[in-house]
mmCIF file of C-alpha atoms in Angstrom:
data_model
loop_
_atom_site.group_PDB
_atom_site.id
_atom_site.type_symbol
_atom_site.label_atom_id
_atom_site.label_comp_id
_atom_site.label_asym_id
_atom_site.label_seq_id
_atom_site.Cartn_x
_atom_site.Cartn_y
_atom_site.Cartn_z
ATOM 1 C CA UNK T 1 -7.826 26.317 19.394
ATOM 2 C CA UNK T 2 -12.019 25.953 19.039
ATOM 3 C CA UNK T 3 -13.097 23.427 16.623
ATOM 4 C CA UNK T 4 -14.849 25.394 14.986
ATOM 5 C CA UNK T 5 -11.185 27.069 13.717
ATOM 6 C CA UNK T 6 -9.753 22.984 12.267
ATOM 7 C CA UNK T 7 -11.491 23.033 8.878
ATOM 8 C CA UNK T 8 -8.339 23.708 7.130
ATOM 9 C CA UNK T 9 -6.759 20.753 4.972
ATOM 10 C CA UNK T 10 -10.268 18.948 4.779
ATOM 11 C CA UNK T 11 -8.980 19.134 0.775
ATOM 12 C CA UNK T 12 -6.207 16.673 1.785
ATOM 13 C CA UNK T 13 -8.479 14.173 2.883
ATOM 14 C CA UNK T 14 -9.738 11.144 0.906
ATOM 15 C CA UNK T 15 -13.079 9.303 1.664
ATOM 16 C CA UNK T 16 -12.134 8.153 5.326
ATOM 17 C CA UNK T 17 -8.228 8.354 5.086
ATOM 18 C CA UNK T 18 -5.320 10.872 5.611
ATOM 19 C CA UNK T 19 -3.336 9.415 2.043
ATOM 20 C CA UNK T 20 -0.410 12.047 2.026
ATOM 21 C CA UNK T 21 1.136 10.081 4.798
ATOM 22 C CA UNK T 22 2.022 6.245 4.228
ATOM 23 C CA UNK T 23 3.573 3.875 6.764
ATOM 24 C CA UNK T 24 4.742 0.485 5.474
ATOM 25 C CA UNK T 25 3.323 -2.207 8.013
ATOM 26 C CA UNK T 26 5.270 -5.447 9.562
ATOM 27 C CA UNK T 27 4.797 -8.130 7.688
ATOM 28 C CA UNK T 28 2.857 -8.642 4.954
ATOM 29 C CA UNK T 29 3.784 -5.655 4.325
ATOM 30 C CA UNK T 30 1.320 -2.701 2.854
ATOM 31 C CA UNK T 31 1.057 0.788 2.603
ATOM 32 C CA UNK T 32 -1.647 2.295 5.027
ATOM 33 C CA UNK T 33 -2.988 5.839 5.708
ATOM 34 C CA UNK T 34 -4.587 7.573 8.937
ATOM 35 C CA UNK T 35 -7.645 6.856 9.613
ATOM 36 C CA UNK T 36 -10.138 10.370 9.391
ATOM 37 C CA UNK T 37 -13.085 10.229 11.379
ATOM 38 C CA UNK T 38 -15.372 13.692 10.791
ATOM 39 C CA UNK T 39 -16.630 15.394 13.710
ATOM 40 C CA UNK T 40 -18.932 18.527 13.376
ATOM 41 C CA UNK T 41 -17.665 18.614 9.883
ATOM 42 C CA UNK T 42 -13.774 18.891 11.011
ATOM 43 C CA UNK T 43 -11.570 16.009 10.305
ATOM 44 C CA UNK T 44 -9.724 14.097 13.157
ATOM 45 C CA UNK T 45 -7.175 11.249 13.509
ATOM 46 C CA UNK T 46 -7.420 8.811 16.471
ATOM 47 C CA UNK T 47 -3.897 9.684 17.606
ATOM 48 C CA UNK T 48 -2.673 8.476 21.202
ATOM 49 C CA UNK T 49 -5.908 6.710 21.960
ATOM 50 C CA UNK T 50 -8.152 10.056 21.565
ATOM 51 C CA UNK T 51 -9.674 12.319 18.592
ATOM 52 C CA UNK T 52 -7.773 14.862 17.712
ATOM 53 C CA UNK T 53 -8.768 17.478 14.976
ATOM 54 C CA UNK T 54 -6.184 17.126 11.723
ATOM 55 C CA UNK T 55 -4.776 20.517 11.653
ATOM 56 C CA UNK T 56 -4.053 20.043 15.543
ATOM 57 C CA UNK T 57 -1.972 16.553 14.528
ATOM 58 C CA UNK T 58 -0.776 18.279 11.280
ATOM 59 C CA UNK T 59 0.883 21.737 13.939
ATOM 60 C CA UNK T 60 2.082 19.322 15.878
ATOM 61 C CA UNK T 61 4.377 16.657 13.688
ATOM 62 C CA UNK T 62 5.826 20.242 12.430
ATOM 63 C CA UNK T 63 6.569 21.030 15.694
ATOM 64 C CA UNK T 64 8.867 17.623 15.576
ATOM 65 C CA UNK T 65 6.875 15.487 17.889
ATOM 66 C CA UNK T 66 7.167 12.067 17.192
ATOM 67 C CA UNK T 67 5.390 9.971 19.655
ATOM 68 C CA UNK T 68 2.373 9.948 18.284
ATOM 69 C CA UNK T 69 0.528 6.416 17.437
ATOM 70 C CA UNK T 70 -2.550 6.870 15.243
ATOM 71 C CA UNK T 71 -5.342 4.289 13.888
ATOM 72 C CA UNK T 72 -5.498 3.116 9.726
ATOM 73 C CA UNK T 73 -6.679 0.290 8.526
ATOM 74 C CA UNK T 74 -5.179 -2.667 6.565
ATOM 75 C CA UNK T 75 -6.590 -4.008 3.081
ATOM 76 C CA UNK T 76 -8.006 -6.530 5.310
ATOM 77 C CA UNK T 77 -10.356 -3.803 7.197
ATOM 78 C CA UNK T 78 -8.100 -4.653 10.252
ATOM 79 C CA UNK T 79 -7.040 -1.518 12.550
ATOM 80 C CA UNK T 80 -3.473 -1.053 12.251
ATOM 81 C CA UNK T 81 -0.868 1.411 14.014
ATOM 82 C CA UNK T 82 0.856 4.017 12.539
ATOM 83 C CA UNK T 83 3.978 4.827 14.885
ATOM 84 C CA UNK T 84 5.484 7.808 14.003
ATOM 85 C CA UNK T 85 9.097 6.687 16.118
ATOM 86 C CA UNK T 86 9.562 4.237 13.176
ATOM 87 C CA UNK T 87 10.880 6.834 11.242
ATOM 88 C CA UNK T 88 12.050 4.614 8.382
ATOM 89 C CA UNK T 89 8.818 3.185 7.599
ATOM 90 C CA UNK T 90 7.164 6.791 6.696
ATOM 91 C CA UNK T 91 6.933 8.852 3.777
ATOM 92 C CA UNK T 92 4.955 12.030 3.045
ATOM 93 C CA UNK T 93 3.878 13.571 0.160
ATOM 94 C CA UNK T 94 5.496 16.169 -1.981
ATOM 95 C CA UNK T 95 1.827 18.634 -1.052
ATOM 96 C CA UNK T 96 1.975 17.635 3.174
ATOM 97 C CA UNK T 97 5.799 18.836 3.420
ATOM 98 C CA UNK T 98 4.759 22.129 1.761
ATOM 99 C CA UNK T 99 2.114 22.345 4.396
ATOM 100 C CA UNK T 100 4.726 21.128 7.283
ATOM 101 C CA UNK T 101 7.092 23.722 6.071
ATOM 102 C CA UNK T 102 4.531 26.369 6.216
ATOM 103 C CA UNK T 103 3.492 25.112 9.627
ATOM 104 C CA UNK T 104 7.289 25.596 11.067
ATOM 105 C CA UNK T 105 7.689 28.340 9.724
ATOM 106 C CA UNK T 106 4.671 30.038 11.117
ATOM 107 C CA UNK T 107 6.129 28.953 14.235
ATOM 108 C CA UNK T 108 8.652 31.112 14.589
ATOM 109 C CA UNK T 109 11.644 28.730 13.626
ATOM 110 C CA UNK T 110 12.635 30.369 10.207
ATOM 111 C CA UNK T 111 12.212 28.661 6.667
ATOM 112 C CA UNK T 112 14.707 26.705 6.412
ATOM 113 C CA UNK T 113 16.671 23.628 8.269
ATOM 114 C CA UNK T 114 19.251 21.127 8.422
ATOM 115 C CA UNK T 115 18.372 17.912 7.475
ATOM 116 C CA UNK T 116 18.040 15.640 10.425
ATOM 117 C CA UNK T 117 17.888 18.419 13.100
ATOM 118 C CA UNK T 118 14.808 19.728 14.715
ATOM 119 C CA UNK T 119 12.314 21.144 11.760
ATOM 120 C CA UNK T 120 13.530 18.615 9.404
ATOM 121 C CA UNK T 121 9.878 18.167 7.371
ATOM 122 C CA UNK T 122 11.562 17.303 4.218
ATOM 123 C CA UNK T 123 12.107 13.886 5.041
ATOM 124 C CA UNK T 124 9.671 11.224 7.499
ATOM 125 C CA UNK T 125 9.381 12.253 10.967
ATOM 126 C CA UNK T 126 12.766 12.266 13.015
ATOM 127 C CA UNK T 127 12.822 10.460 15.697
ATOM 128 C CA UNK T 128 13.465 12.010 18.672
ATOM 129 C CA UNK T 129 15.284 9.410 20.590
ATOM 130 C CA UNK T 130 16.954 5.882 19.443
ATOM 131 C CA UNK T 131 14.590 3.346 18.832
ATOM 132 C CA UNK T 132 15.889 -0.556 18.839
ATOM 133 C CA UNK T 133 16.678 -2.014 15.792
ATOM 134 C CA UNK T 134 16.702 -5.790 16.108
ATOM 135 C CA UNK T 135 18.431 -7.857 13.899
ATOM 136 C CA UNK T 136 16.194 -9.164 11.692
ATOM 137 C CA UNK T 137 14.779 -5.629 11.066
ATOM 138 C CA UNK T 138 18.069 -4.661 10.330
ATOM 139 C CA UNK T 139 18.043 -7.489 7.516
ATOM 140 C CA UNK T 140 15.140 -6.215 6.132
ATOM 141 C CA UNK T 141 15.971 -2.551 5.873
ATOM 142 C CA UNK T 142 18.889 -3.847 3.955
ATOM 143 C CA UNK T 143 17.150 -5.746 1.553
ATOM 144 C CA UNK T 144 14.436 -2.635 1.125
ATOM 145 C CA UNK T 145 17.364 -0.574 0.406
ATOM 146 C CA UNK T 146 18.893 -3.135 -2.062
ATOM 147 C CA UNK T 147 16.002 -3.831 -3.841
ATOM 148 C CA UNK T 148 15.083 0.307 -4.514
ATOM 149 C CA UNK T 149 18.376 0.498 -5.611
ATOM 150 C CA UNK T 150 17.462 -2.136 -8.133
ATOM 151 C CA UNK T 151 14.987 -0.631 -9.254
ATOM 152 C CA UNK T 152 16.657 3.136 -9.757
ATOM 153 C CA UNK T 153 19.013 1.649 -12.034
ATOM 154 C CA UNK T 154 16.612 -0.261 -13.847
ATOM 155 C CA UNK T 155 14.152 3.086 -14.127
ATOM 156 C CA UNK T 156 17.763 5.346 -15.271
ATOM 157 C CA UNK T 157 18.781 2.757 -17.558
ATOM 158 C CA UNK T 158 15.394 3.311 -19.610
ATOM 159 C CA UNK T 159 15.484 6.948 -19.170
ATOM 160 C CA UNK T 160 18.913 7.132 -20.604
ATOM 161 C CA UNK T 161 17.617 4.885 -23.751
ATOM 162 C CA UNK T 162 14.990 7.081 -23.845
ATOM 163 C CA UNK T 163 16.877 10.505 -23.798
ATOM 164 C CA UNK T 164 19.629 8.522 -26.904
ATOM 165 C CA UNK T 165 16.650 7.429 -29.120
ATOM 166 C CA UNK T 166 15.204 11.049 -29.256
ATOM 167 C CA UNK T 167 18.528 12.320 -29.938
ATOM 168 C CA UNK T 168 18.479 9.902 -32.752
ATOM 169 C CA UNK T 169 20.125 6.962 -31.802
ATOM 170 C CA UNK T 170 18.624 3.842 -33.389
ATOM 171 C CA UNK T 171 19.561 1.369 -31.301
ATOM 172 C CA UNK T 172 20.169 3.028 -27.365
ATOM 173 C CA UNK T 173 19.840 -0.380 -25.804
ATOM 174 C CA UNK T 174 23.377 -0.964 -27.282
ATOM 175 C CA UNK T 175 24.980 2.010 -26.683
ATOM 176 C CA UNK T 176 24.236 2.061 -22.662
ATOM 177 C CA UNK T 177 25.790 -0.250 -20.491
ATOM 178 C CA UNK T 178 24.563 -1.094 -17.248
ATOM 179 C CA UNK T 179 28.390 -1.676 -15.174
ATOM 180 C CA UNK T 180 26.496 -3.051 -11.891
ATOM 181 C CA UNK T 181 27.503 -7.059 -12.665
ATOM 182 C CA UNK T 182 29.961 -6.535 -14.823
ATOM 183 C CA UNK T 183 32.292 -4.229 -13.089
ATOM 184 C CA UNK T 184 31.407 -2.881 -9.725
ATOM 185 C CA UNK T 185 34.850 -1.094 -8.923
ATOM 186 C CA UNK T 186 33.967 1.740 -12.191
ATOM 187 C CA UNK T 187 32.381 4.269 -9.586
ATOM 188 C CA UNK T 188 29.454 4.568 -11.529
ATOM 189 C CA UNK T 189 26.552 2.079 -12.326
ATOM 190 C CA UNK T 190 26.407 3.466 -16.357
ATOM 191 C CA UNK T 191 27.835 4.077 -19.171
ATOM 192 C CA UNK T 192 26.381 5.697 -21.860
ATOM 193 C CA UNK T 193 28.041 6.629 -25.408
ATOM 194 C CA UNK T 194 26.597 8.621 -28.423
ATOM 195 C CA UNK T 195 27.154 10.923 -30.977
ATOM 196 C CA UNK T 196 30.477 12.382 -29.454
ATOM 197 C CA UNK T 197 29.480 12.157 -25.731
ATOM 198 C CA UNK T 198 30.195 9.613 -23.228
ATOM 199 C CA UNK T 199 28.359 9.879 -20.017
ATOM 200 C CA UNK T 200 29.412 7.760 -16.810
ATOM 201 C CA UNK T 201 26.234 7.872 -14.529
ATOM 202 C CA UNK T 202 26.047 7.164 -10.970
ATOM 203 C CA UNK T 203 22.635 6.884 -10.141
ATOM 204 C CA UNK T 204 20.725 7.437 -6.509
ATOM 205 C CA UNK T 205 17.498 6.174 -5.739
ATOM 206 C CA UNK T 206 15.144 6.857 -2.941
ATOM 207 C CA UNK T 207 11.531 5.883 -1.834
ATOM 208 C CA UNK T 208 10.549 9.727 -0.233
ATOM 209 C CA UNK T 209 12.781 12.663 -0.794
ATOM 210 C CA UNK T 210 14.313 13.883 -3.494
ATOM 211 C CA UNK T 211 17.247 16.309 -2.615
ATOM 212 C CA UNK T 212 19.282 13.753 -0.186
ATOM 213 C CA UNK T 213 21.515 10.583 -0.698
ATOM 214 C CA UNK T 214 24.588 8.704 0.458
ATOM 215 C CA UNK T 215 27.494 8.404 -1.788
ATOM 216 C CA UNK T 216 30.707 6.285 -0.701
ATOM 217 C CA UNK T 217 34.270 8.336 -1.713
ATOM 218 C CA UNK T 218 35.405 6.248 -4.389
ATOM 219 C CA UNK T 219 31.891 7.492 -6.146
ATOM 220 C CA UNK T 220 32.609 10.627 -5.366
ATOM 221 C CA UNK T 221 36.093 10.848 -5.870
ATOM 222 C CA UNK T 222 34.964 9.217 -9.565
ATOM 223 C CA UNK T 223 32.893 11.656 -10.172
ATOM 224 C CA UNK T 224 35.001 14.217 -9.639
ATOM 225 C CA UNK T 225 38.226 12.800 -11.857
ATOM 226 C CA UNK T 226 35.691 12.561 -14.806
ATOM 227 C CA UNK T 227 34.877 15.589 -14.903
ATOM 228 C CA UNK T 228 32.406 16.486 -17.484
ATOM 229 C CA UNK T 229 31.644 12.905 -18.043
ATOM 230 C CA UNK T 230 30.428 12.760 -14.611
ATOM 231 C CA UNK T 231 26.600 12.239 -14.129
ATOM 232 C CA UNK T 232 24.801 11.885 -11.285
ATOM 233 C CA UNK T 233 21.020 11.156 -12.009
ATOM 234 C CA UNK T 234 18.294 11.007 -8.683
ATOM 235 C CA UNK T 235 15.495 8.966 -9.197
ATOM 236 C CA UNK T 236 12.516 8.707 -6.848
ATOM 237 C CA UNK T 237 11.191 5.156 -6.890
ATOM 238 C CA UNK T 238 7.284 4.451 -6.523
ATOM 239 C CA UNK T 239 7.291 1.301 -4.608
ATOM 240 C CA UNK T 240 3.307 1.481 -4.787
ATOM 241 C CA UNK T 241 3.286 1.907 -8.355
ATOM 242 C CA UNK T 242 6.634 1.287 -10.088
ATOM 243 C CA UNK T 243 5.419 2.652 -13.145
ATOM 244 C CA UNK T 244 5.376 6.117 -11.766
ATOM 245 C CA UNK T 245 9.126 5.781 -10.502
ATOM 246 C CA UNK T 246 11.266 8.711 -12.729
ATOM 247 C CA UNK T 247 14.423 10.376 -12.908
ATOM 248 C CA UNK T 248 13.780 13.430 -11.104
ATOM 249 C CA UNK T 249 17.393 15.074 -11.949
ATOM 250 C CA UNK T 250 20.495 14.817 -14.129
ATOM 251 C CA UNK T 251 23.457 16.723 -12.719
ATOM 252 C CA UNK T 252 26.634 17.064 -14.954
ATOM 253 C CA UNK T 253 29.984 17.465 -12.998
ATOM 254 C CA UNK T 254 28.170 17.494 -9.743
ATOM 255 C CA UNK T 255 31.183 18.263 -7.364
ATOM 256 C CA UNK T 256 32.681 20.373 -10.070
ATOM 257 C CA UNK T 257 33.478 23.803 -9.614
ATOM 258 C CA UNK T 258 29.527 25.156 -9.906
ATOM 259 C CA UNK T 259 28.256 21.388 -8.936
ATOM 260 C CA UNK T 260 25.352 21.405 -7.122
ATOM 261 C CA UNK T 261 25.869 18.977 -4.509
ATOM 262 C CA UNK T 262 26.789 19.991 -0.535
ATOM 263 C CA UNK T 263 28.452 17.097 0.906
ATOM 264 C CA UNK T 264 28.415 16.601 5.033
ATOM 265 C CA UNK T 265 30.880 14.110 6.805
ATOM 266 C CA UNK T 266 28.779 11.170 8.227
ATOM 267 C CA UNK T 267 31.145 8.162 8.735
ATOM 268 C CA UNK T 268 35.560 8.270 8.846
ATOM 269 C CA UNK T 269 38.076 5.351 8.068
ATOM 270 C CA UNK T 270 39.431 5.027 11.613
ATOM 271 C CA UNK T 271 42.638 3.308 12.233
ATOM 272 C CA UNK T 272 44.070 2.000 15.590
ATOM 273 C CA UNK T 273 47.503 3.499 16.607
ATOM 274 C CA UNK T 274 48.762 0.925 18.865
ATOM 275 C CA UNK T 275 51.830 2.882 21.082
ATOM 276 C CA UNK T 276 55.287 0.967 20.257
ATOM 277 C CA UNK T 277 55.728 -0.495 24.004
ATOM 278 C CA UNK T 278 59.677 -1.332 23.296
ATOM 279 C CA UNK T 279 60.581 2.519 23.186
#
């Protein structure tokens, strides 16, 4: 396609970086962006060592491709790399996975797709093929994962005080309990009581999407035994600016009869069946 034909998304650009995309570095860790370098008034990344315009980059990580490597700079002013296999270490913007969608779809691929499988632009970029995971990474994406789960439960547990004291309730502090250290085998992380109605939440947090989780089946099963009781509240968690982390969603009875939630098999209890050698 002619450069003269990659002006679109210059409106997603900011001074000299690409911002809807964010890659968490190695340690120290930081958030950086793409580097955008204009050329005849079209922007460009420096992706795979040349200059490539940003709609170009932009048809082309909605086309799936994931070996890309392209420049942004640290806090420091040092060049960085953005690696696009490290799947786990990117997150887009609510306004770029509109435009990805849009992108795939003009493609020819249809609207919609299954999470994980080709077309997947709801979530970072998929790899395409295992990358290693060494241990110590491993460690660390553990102790990410622990720490925004932390911090979900902290942001729910203020938006459920919140949602009591404009009901009315004068003290909400005392009528939600947080069940995380006291009693991890409830199913749910909170309980919440007022005016007539008891609520046992199970909340699920997450640092870049907002319609996906992981639940374990005791939660679920939980869940589903309380029946109306059951809550599951999704909260998106701003790691950036943890002021800005929110509930995003309260869902009452979510595996209910008209829940909302589409569960798909990921892991089974597996159990060795050892033949009886004396028959």
């Amino acid at each position: 396609m002619p450069p003269n034909k990659m002006r679109k998304y210059t409106d997603l650009v900011v001074g000299n970086k690409f911002p809807h995309i964010l890659y968490r570095t190695d340690p120290p860790e930081e958030y950086v962006s793409p580097r955008i370098t204009i050329k005849g008034g079209v922007p460009h990344v420096y992706a795979n060592k040349k200059h490539m315009p940003l709609e170009l980059f932009l048809q082309r990580l909605a086309s799936d491709e994931t070996n890309f490597r392209v420049s942004a700079y640290r806090s420091s002013g040092a060049t960085t790399t953005v690696s696009f296999q490290d799947a786990d270490r990117l997150s887009y913007s609510a306004e770029l996975r509109s435009v990805l969608r849009t992108l795939h779809t003009k493609k020819g691929r249809g609207a919609t797709s299954t999470p994980g499988a080709p077309g997947d632009v709801s979530a970072p970029a998929a790899t395409s093929r295992a990358t290693k995971l060494t241990l110590d990474e491993l460690e660390r994406r553990l102790e990410r994962q622990r720490r925004t789960g932390e911090a979900g439960e902290k942001v729910a547990y203020r938006y459920e005080c919140d949602r009591l004291r404009a009901l009315g309730c004068a003290a909400p502090e005392a009528a939600v309990t947080s069940l995380t250290s006291s009693d991890v085998s409830a199913g749910y992380d909170l309980l919440s009581k007022f005016g007539g109605e008891t609520r046992c939440i199970e909340v699920k947090s997450s640092t870049w999407r907002e319609d996906s989780f992981f639940i374990s089946e005791s939660e679920r099963s939980t869940l589903e035994r309380l029946g109306g009781c059951g809550h599951l509240y999704l909260v998106l968690v701003n790691e950036e600016d943890p002021g800005k982390s929110k509930v995003i969603m309260e869902i009452r009875e979510p595996f209910g009869v008209d829940g909302l939630v589409e569960l798909s098999p990921v892991a089974y209890s597996a159990k060795l069946c050892v033949p009886d050698k004396t028959a």
